[in-house]
mmCIF file of C-alpha atoms in Angstrom:
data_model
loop_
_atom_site.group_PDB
_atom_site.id
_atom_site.type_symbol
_atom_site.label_atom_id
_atom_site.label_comp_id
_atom_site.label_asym_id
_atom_site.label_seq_id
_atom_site.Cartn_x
_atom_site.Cartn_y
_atom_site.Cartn_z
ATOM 1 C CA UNK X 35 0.000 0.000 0.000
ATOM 2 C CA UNK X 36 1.301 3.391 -1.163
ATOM 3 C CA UNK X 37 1.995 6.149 1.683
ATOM 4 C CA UNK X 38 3.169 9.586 1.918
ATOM 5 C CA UNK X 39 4.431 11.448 4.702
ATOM 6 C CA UNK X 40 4.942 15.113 4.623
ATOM 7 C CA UNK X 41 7.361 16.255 7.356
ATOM 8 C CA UNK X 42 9.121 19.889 8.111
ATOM 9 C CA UNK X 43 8.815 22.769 10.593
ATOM 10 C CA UNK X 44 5.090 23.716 11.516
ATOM 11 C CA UNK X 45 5.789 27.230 12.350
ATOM 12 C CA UNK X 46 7.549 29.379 10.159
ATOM 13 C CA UNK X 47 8.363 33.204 10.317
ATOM 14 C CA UNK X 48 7.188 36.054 7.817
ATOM 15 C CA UNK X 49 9.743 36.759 4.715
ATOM 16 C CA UNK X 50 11.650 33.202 5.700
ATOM 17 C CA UNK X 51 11.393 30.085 3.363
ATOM 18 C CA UNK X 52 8.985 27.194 4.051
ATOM 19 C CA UNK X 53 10.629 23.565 3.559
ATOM 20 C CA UNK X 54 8.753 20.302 3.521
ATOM 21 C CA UNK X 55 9.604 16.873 2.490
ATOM 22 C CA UNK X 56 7.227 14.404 1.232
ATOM 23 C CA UNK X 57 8.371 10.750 1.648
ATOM 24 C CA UNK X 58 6.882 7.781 -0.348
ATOM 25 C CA UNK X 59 6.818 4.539 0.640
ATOM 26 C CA UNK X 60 5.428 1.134 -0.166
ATOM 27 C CA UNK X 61 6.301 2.437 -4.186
ATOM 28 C CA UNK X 62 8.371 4.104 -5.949
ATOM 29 C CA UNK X 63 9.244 7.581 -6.825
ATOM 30 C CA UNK X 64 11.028 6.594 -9.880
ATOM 31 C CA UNK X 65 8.339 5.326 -12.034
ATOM 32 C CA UNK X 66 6.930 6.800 -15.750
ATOM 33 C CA UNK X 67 3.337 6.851 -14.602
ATOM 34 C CA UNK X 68 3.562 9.283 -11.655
ATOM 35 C CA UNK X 69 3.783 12.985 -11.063
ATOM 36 C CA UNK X 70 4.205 14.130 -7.253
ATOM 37 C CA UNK X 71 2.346 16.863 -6.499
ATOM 38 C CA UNK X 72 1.912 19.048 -3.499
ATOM 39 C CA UNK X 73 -1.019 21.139 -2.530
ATOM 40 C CA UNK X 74 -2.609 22.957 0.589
ATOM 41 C CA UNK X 75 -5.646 24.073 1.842
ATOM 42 C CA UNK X 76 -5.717 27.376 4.368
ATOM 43 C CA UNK X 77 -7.612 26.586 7.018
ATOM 44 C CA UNK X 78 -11.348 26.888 6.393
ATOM 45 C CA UNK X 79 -11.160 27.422 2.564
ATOM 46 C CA UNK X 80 -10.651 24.981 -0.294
ATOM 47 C CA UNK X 81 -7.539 23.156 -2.746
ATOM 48 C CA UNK X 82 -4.871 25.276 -4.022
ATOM 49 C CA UNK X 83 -2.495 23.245 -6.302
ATOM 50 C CA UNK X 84 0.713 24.019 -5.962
ATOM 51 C CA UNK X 85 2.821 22.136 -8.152
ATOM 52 C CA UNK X 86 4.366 18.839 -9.574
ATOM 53 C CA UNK X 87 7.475 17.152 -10.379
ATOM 54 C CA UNK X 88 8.643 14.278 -12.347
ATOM 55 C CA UNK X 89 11.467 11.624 -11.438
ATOM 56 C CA UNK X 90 13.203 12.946 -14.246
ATOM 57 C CA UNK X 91 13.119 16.751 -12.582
ATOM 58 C CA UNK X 92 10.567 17.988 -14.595
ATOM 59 C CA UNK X 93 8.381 20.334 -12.844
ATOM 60 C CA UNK X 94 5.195 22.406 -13.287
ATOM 61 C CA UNK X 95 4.207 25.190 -10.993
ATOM 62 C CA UNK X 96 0.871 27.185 -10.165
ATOM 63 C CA UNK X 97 1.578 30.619 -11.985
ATOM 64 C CA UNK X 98 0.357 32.621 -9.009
ATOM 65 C CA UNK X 99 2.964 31.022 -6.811
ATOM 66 C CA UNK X 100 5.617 30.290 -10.048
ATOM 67 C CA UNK X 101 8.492 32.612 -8.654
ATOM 68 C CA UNK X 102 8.065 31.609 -5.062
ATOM 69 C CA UNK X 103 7.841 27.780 -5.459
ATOM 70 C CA UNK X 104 10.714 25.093 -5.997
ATOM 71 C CA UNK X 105 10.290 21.647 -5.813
ATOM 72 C CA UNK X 106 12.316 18.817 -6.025
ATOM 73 C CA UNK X 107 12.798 14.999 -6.201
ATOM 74 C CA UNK X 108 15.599 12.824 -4.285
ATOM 75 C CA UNK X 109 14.845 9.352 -5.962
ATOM 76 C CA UNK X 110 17.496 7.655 -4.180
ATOM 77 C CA UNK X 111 15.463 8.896 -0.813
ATOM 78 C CA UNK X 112 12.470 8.451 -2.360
ATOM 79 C CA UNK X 113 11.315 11.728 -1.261
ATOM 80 C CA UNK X 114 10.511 14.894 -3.136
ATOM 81 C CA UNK X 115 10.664 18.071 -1.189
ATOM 82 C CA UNK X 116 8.136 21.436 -1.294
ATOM 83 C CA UNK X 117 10.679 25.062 -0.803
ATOM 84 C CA UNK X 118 7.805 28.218 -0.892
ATOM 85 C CA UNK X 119 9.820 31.492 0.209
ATOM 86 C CA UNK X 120 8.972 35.004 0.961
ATOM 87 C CA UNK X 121 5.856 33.716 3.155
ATOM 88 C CA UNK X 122 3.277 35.482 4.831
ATOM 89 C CA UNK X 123 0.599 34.884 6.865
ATOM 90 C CA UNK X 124 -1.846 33.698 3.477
ATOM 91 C CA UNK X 125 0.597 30.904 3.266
ATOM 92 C CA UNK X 126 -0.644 29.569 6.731
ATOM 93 C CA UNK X 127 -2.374 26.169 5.188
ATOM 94 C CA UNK X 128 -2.629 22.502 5.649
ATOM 95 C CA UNK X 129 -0.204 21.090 2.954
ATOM 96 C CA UNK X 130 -0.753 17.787 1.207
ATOM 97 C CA UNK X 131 1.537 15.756 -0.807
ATOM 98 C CA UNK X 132 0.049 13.408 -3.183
ATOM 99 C CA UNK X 133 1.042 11.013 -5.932
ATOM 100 C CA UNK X 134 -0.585 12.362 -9.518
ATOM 101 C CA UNK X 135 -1.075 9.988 -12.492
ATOM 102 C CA UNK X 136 0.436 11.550 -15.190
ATOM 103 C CA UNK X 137 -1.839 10.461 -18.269
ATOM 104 C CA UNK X 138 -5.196 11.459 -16.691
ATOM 105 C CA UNK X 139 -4.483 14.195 -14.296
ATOM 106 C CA UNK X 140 -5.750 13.052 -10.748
ATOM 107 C CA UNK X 141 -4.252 12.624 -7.686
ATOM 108 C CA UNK X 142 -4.922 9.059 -5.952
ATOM 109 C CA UNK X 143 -2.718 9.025 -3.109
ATOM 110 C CA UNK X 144 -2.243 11.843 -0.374
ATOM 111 C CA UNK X 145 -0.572 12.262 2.530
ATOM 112 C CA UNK X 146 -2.034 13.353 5.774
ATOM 113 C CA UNK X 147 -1.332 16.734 5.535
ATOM 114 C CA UNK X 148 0.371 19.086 7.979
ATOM 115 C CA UNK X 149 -0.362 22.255 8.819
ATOM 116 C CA UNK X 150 2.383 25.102 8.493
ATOM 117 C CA UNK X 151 1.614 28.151 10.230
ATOM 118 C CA UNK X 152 3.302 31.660 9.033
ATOM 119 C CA UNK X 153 3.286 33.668 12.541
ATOM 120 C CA UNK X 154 6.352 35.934 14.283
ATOM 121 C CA UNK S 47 -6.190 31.254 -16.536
ATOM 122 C CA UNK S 48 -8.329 28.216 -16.090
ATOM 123 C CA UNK S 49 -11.292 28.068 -13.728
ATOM 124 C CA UNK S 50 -13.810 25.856 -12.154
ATOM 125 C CA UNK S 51 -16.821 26.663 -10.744
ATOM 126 C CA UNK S 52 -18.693 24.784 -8.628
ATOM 127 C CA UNK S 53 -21.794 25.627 -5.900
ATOM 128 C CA UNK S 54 -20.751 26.643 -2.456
ATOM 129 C CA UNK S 55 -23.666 24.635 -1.140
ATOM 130 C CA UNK S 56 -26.017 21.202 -1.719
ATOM 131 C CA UNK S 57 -28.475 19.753 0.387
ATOM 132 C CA UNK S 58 -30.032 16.657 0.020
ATOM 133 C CA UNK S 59 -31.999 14.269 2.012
ATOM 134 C CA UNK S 60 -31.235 10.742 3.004
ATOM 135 C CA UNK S 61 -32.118 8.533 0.379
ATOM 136 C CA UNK S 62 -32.601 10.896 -2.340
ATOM 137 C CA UNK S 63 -29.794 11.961 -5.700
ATOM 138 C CA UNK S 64 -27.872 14.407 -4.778
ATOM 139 C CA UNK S 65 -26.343 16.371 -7.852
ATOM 140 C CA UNK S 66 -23.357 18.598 -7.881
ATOM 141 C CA UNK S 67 -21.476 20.406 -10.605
ATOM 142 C CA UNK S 68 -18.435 21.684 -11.753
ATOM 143 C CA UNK S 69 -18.382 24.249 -14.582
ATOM 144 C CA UNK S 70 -15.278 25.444 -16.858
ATOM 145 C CA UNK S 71 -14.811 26.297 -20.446
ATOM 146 C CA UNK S 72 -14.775 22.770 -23.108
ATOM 147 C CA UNK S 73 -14.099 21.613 -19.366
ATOM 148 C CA UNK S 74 -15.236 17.969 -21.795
ATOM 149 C CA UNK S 75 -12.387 18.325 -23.697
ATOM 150 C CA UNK S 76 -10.682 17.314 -20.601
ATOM 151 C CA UNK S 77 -10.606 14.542 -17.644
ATOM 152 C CA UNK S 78 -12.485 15.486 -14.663
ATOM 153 C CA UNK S 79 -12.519 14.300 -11.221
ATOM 154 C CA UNK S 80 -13.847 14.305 -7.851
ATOM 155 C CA UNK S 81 -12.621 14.365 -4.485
ATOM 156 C CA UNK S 82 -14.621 14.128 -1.299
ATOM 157 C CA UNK S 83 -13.038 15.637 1.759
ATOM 158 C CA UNK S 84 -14.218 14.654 5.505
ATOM 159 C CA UNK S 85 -13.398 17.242 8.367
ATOM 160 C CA UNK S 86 -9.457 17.005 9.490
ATOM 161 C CA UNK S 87 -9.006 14.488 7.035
ATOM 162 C CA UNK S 88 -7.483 14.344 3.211
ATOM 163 C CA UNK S 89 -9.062 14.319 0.472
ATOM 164 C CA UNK S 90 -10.123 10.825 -1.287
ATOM 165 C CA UNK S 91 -10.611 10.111 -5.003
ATOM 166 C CA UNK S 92 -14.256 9.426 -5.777
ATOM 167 C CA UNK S 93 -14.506 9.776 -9.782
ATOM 168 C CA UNK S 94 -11.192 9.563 -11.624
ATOM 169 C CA UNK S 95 -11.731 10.233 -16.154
ATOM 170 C CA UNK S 96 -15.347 11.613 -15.766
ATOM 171 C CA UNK S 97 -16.951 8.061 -15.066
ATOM 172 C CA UNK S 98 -14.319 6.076 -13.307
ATOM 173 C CA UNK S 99 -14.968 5.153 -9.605
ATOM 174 C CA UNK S 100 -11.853 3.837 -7.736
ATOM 175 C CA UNK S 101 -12.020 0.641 -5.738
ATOM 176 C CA UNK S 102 -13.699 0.929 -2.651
ATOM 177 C CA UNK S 103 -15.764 3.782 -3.379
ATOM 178 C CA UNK S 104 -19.416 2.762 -3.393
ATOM 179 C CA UNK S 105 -21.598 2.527 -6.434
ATOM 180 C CA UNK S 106 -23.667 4.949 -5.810
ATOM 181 C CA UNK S 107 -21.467 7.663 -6.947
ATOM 182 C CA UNK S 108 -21.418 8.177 -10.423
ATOM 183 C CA UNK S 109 -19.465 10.848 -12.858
ATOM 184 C CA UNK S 110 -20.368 12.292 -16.162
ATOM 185 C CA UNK S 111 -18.464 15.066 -17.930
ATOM 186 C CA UNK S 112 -19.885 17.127 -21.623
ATOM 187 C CA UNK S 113 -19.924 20.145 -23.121
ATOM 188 C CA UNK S 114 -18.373 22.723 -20.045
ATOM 189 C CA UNK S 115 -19.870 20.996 -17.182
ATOM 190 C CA UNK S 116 -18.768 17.713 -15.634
ATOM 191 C CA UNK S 117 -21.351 16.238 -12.705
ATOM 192 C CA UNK S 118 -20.648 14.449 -9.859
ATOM 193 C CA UNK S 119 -24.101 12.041 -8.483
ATOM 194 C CA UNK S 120 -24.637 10.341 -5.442
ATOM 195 C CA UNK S 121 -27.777 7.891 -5.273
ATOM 196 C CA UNK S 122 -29.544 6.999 -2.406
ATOM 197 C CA UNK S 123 -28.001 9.277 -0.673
ATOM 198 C CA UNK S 124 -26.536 8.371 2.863
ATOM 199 C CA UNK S 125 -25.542 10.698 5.951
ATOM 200 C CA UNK S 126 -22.116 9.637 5.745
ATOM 201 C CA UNK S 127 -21.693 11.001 2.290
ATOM 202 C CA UNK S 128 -21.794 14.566 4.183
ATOM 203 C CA UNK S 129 -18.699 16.129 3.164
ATOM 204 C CA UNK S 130 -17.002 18.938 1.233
ATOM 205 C CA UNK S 131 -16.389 17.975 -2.940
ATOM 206 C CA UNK S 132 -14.063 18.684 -4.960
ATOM 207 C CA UNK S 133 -14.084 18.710 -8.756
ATOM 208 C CA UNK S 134 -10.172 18.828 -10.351
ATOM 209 C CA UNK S 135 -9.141 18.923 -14.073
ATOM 210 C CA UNK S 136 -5.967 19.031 -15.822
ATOM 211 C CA UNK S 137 -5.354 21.434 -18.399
ATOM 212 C CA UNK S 138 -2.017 22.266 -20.297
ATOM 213 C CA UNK S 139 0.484 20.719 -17.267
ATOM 214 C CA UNK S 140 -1.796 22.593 -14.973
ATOM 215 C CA UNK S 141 -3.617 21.505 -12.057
ATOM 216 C CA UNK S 142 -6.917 23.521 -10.978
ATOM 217 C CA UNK S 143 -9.517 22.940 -8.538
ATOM 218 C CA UNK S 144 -12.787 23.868 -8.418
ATOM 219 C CA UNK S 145 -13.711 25.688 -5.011
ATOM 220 C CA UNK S 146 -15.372 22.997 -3.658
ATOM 221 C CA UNK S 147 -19.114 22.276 -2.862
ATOM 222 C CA UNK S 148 -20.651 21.441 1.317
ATOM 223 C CA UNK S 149 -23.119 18.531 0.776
ATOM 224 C CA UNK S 150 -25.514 18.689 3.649
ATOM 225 C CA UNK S 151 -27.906 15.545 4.197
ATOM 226 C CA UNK S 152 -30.467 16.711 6.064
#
């Protein structure tokens, strides 16, 4: 059975970077079918996609958040890891990693979420 | 950039069909799917390609996707199927969700 675990710091300070790490297991990262996407919901209000990223490196990015956003894979980890910088308090959320199938578009598998809060 | 639309709000009572939409341009040209999100929890796959239900999700929720409006039906509605929904698409390497839709059974 597929899992993912999203881990990092759940407070973070205004204007610093937010880091999370998504780690699969039961699967692999490495395989042709799957993008790995994150996304996060602010408390109270709905899905905001943030991006995706192939094994390969390939990525693809929500343009709102396009020049905040990097994210990466570590296939020999088998992780793949969520950098958002220049936060504020909007970026307080619940964020989700989840495994996307790349032909179709949906997302199957998702973590449990964690919830980041932006706050001095 | 692309949208989806769907009702803030559905209520239904137990035992009846319970309809919800999602609205976006040729939103048939593409796949559509449907996620249905509990309180504290994540959200689950319930329609995958329109019409595809996973395994383990029960029959009585059914997809259909034309024109620029893809529909996500519950039959025989039950009180656990209170939830928030989600419709998703993919369009050009780009994920979007709809803003999601509260389906009260009451």
């Amino acid at each position: 059975q597929l899992q993912l675990q999203e881990s990092g710091p759940g407070l973070v300070k205004p204007s610093e970077t937010l880091s999370l790490t998504c780690t699969v297991s039961g699967g692999s990262i490495s395989s042709s079918t799957y993008y790995w996407g994150w996304i996060r919901q602010p408390p109270g209000k709905g899905l905001e996609w943030i991006g995706s990223i192939y094994y390969s490196g390939s990525t693809y990015y929500n343009p709102s958040l396009r020049i905040r956003v990097t994210v990466s894979v570590d296939t020999s980890k088998n992780q793949f890891s969520l950098k958002l910088s220049s936060v504020t308090a909007a970026d307080t959320s619940v964020y989700y990693c989840a495994r996307h199938v790349a032909t179709s578009g949906y997302y199957d598998y998702w973590g449990q979420g964690t919830l980041v809060t932006v706050s001095s | 950039s692309y949208e989806l639309t769907q009702p803030p709000s559905v209520s239904v009572s137990p035992g009846q069909t319970a309809s919800i939409t999602c609205s976006g341009d040729k939103l048939g040209d593409k796949y559509a799917c449907w996620y249905q999100q509990k309180p504290g929890q994540s959200p689950v796959l319930v329609i995958y390609q329109d019409n595809q239900r996973p395994s383990g999700i029960p029959e009585r929720f059914s997809g259909s996707n034309s024109g620029n409006t893809a529909t996500l039906t519950i039959s025989g509605t039950q009180a656990m199927d209170e939830a928030d929904y989600y419709c998703q698409a993919w369009d050009t390497s780009t994920v979007v969700f709809g803003g999601g839709t509260k389906l009260t059974v009451l």
